[in-house]
Short mmCIF file of C-alpha atoms in Angstrom, two decimals:
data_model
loop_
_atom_site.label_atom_id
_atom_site.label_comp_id
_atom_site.label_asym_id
_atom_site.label_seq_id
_atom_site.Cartn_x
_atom_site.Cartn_y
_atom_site.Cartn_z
CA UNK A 1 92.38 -10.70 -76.52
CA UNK A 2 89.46 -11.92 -73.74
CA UNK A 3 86.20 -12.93 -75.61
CA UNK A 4 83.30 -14.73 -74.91
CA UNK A 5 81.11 -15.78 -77.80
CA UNK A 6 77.32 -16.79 -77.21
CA UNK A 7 75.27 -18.93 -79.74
CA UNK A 8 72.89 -20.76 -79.79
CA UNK A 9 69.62 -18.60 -79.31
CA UNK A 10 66.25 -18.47 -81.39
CA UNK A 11 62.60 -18.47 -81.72
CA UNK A 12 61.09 -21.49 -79.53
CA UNK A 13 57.60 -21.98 -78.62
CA UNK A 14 56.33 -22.17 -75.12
CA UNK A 15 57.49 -25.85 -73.27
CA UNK A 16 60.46 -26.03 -76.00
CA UNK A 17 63.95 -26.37 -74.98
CA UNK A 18 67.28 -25.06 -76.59
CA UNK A 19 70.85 -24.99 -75.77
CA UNK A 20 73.32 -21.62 -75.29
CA UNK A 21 76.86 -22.31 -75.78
CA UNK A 22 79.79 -19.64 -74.87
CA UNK A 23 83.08 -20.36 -76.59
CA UNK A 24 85.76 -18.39 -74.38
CA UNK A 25 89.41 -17.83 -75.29
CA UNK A 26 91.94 -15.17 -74.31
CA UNK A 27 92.66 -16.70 -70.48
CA UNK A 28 92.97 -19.57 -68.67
CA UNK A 29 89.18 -20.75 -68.63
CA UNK A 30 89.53 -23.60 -65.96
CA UNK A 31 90.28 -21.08 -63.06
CA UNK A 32 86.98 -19.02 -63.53
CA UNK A 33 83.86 -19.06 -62.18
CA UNK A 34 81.26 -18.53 -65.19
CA UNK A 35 77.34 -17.48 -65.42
CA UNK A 36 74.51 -16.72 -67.79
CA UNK A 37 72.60 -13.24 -67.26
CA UNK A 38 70.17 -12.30 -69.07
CA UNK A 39 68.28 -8.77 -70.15
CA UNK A 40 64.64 -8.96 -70.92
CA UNK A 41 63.84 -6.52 -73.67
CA UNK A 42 63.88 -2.71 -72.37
CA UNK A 43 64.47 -4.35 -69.11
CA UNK A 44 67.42 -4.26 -66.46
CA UNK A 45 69.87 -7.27 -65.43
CA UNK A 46 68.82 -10.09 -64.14
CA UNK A 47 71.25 -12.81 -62.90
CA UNK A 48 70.73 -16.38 -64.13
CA UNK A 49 73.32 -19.09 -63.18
CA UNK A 50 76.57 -19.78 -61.91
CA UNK A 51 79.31 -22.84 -62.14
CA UNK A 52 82.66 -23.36 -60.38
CA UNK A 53 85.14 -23.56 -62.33
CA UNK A 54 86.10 -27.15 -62.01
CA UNK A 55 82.07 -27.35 -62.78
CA UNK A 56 81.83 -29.30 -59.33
CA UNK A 57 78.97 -26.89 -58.24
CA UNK A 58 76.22 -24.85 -60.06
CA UNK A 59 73.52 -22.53 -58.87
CA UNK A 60 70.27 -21.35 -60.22
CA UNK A 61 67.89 -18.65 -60.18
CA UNK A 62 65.02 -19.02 -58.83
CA UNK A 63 62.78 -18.47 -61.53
CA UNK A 64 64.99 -21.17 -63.61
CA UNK A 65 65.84 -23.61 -60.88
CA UNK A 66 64.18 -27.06 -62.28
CA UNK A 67 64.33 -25.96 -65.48
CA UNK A 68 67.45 -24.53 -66.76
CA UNK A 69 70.92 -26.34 -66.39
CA UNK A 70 74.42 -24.80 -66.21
CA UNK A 71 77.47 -27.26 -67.35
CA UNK A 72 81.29 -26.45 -68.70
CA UNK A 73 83.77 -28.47 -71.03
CA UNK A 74 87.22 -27.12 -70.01
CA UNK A 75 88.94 -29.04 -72.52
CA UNK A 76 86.43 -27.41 -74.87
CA UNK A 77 86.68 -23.87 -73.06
CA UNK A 78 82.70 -23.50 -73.31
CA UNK A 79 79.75 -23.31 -70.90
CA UNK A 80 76.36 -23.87 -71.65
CA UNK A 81 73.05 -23.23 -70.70
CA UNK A 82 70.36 -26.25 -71.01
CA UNK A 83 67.02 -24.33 -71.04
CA UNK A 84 63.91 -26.62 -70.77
CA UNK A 85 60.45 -25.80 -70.46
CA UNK A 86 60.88 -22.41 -71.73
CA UNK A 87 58.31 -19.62 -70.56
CA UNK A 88 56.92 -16.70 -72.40
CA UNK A 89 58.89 -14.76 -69.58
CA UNK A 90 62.48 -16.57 -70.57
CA UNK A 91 62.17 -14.19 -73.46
CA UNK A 92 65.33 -12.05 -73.21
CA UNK A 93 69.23 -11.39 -74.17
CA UNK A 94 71.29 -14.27 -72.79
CA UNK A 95 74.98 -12.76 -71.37
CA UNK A 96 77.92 -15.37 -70.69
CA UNK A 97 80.18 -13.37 -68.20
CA UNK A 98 83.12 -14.30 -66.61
CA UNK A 99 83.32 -13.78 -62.51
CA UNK A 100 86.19 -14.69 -60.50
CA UNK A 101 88.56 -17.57 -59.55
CA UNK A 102 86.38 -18.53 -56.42
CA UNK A 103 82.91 -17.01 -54.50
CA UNK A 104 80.62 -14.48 -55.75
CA UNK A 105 81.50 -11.91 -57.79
CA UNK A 106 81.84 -9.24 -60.21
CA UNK A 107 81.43 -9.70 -63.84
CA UNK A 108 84.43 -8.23 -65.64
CA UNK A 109 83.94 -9.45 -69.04
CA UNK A 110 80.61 -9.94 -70.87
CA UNK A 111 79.55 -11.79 -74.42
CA UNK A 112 77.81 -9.83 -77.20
CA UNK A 113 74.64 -12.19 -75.73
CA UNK A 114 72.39 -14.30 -77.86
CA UNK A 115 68.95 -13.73 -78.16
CA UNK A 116 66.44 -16.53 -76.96
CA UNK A 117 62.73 -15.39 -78.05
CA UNK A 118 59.69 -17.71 -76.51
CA UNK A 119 57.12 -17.50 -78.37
CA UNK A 120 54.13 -19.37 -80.57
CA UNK B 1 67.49 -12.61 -51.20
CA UNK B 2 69.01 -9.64 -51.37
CA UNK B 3 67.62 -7.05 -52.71
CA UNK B 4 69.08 -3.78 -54.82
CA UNK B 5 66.99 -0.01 -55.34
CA UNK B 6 68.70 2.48 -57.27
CA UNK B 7 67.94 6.08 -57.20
CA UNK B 8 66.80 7.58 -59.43
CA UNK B 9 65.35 5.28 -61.99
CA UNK B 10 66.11 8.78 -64.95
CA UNK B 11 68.47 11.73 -64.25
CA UNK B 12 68.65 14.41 -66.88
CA UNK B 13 71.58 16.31 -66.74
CA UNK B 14 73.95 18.21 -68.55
CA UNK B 15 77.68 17.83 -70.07
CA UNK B 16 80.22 18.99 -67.34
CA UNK B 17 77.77 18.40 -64.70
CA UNK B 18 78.44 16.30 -61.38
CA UNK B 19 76.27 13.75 -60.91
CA UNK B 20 75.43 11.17 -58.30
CA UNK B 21 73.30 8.13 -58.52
CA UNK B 22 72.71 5.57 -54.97
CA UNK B 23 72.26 2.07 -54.65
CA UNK B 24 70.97 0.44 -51.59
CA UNK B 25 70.71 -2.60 -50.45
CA UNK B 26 68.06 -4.77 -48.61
CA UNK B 27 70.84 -5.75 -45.87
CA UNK B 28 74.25 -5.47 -45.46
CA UNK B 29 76.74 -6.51 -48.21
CA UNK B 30 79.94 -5.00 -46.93
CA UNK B 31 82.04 -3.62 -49.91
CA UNK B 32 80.73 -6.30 -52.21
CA UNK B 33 79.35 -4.11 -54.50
CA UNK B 34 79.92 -3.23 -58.36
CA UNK B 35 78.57 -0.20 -60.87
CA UNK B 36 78.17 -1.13 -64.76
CA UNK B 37 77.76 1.42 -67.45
CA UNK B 38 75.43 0.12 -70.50
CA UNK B 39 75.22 1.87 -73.37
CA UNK B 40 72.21 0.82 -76.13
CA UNK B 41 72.71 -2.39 -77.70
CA UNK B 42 75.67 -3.29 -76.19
CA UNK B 43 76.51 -5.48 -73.29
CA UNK B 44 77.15 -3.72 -69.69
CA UNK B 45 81.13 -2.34 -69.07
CA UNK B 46 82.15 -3.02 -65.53
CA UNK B 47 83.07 0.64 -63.98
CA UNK B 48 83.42 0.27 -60.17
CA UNK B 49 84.16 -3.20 -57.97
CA UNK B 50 84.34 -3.57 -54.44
CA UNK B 51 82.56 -0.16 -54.22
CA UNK B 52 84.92 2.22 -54.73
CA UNK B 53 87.48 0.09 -56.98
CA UNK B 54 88.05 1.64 -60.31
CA UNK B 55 88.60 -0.89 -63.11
CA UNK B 56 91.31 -0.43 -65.26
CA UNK B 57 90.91 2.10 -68.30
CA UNK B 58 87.96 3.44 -66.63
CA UNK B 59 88.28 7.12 -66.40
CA UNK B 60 88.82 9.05 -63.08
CA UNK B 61 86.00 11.12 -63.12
CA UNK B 62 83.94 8.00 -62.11
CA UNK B 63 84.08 7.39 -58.50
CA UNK B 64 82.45 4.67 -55.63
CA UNK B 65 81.38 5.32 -52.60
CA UNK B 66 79.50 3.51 -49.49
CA UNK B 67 79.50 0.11 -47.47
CA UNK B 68 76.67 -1.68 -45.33
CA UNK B 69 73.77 -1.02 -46.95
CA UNK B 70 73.98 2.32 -48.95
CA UNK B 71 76.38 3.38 -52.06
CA UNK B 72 76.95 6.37 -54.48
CA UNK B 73 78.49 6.29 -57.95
CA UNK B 74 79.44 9.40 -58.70
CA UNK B 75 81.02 11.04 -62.22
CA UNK B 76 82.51 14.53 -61.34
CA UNK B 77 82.23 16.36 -64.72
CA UNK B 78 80.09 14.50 -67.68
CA UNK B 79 81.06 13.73 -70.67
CA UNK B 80 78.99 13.53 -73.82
CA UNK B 81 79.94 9.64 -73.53
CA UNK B 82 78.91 9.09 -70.32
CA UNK B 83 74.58 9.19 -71.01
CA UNK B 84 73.87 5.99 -71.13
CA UNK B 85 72.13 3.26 -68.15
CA UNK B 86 74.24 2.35 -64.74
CA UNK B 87 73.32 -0.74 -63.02
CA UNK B 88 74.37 -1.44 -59.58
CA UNK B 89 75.47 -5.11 -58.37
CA UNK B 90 75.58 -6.48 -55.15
CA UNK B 91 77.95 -9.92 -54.52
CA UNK B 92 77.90 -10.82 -51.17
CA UNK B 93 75.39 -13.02 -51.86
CA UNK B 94 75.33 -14.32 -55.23
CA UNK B 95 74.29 -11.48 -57.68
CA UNK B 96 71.51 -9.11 -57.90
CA UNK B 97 71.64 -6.13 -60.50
CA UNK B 98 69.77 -3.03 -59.12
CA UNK B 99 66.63 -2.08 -61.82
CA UNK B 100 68.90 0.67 -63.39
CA UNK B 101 69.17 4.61 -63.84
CA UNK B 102 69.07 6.22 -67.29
CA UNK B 103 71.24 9.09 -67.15
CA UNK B 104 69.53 11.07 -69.86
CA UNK B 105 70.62 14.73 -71.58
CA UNK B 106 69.24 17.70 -70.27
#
């Protein structure tokens, strides 16, 4: 069975950093494309980050670019989300989803998310 | 950036009904375009791809329409499982979600 597991969320003050990971298992992890989106609370989608799958290549957000970090360990089948400088506004549901084997995409399978809560 | 407006942002109606809710986008994104169902407290469930795709064990009263700039999702008879919130996706350019329709009870 596919699964993607978040962890790693939590209360941090404003300017703190923490660390999502997303343990995946169920299919062959090192052909996928993964990314972070997140939900704001009693908000819609918003799309965070993307890396390839060979982790060659990673985008960002605008709103996160400088400040939030995408990375993989295939051997480990896990991605992770660096977040630095965290805003009042980072407040939100963190999703790991799966997209395809190359290029934009789709999101066919989605974590439970973790929750990441900014605040003093 | 590309941007996605659904209409509307609520719909009430009622069990057997046929409903359609549109997506459309800021500038063309050829089929590239994807419909999630998300129900309260649980992450979204990928319904359409490639606008008029249906993902497997997704029931065939959900339907896709459109290309260029302007899409329908369309469910031909609700069901008492289907009120819940339907986002729209484009991918042609990296993602953006649309801000959502809350398909409500009548």
């Amino acid at each position: 069975e596919l699964q993607l597991v978040e962890s790693g969320g939590g209360l941090v003050p404003p300017g703190g950093s923490l660390r999502l990971s997303c343990a995946a298992s169920g299919f062959t992890f090192n052909n996928y494309w993964m990314h972070w989106v997140r939900q704001a609370p009693g908000k819609g989608l918003v799309w965070v980050s993307r890396i390839e799958s060979d982790g060659s290549t990673t985008f960002h957000a605008d709103s996160v670019k400088g400040r939030f970090t995408i990375s993989r360990d295939n051997a480990r089948n896990t991605v992770y989300l660096q977040m630095n400088s965290l805003r009042a506004e980072d407040t939100a549901l963190y999703y790991c989803v799966r997209g395809t084997m190359n290029g934009a995409s789709y999101f066919d399978y989605w974590g439970q998310g973790t929750l990441v809560t900014v605040s003093s | 950036d590309i941007q996605m407006t659904q209409s509307p942002s609520t719909l009430s109606a009622s069990v057997g009904d046929r409903v359609t809710i549109t997506c459309r986008a800021s500038q063309s994104i050829s089929s590239w375009l994807a419909w999630y169902q998300q129900k309260p407290g649980k992450a979204p469930n990928l319904l359409i791809y490639r606008a008029s795709n249906l993902e497997s064990g997704v029931p065939s009263r959900f339907s896709g329409s459109g290309s260029g700039t302007d899409f329908a999702l369309t469910i031909s008879s609700l069901q008492p499982d289907d009120f819940a919130t339907y986002y729209c996706q484009q991918y042609n350019t990296d993602a953006t979600f649309g801000q959502g329709t809350k398909l409500e009870i009548k």
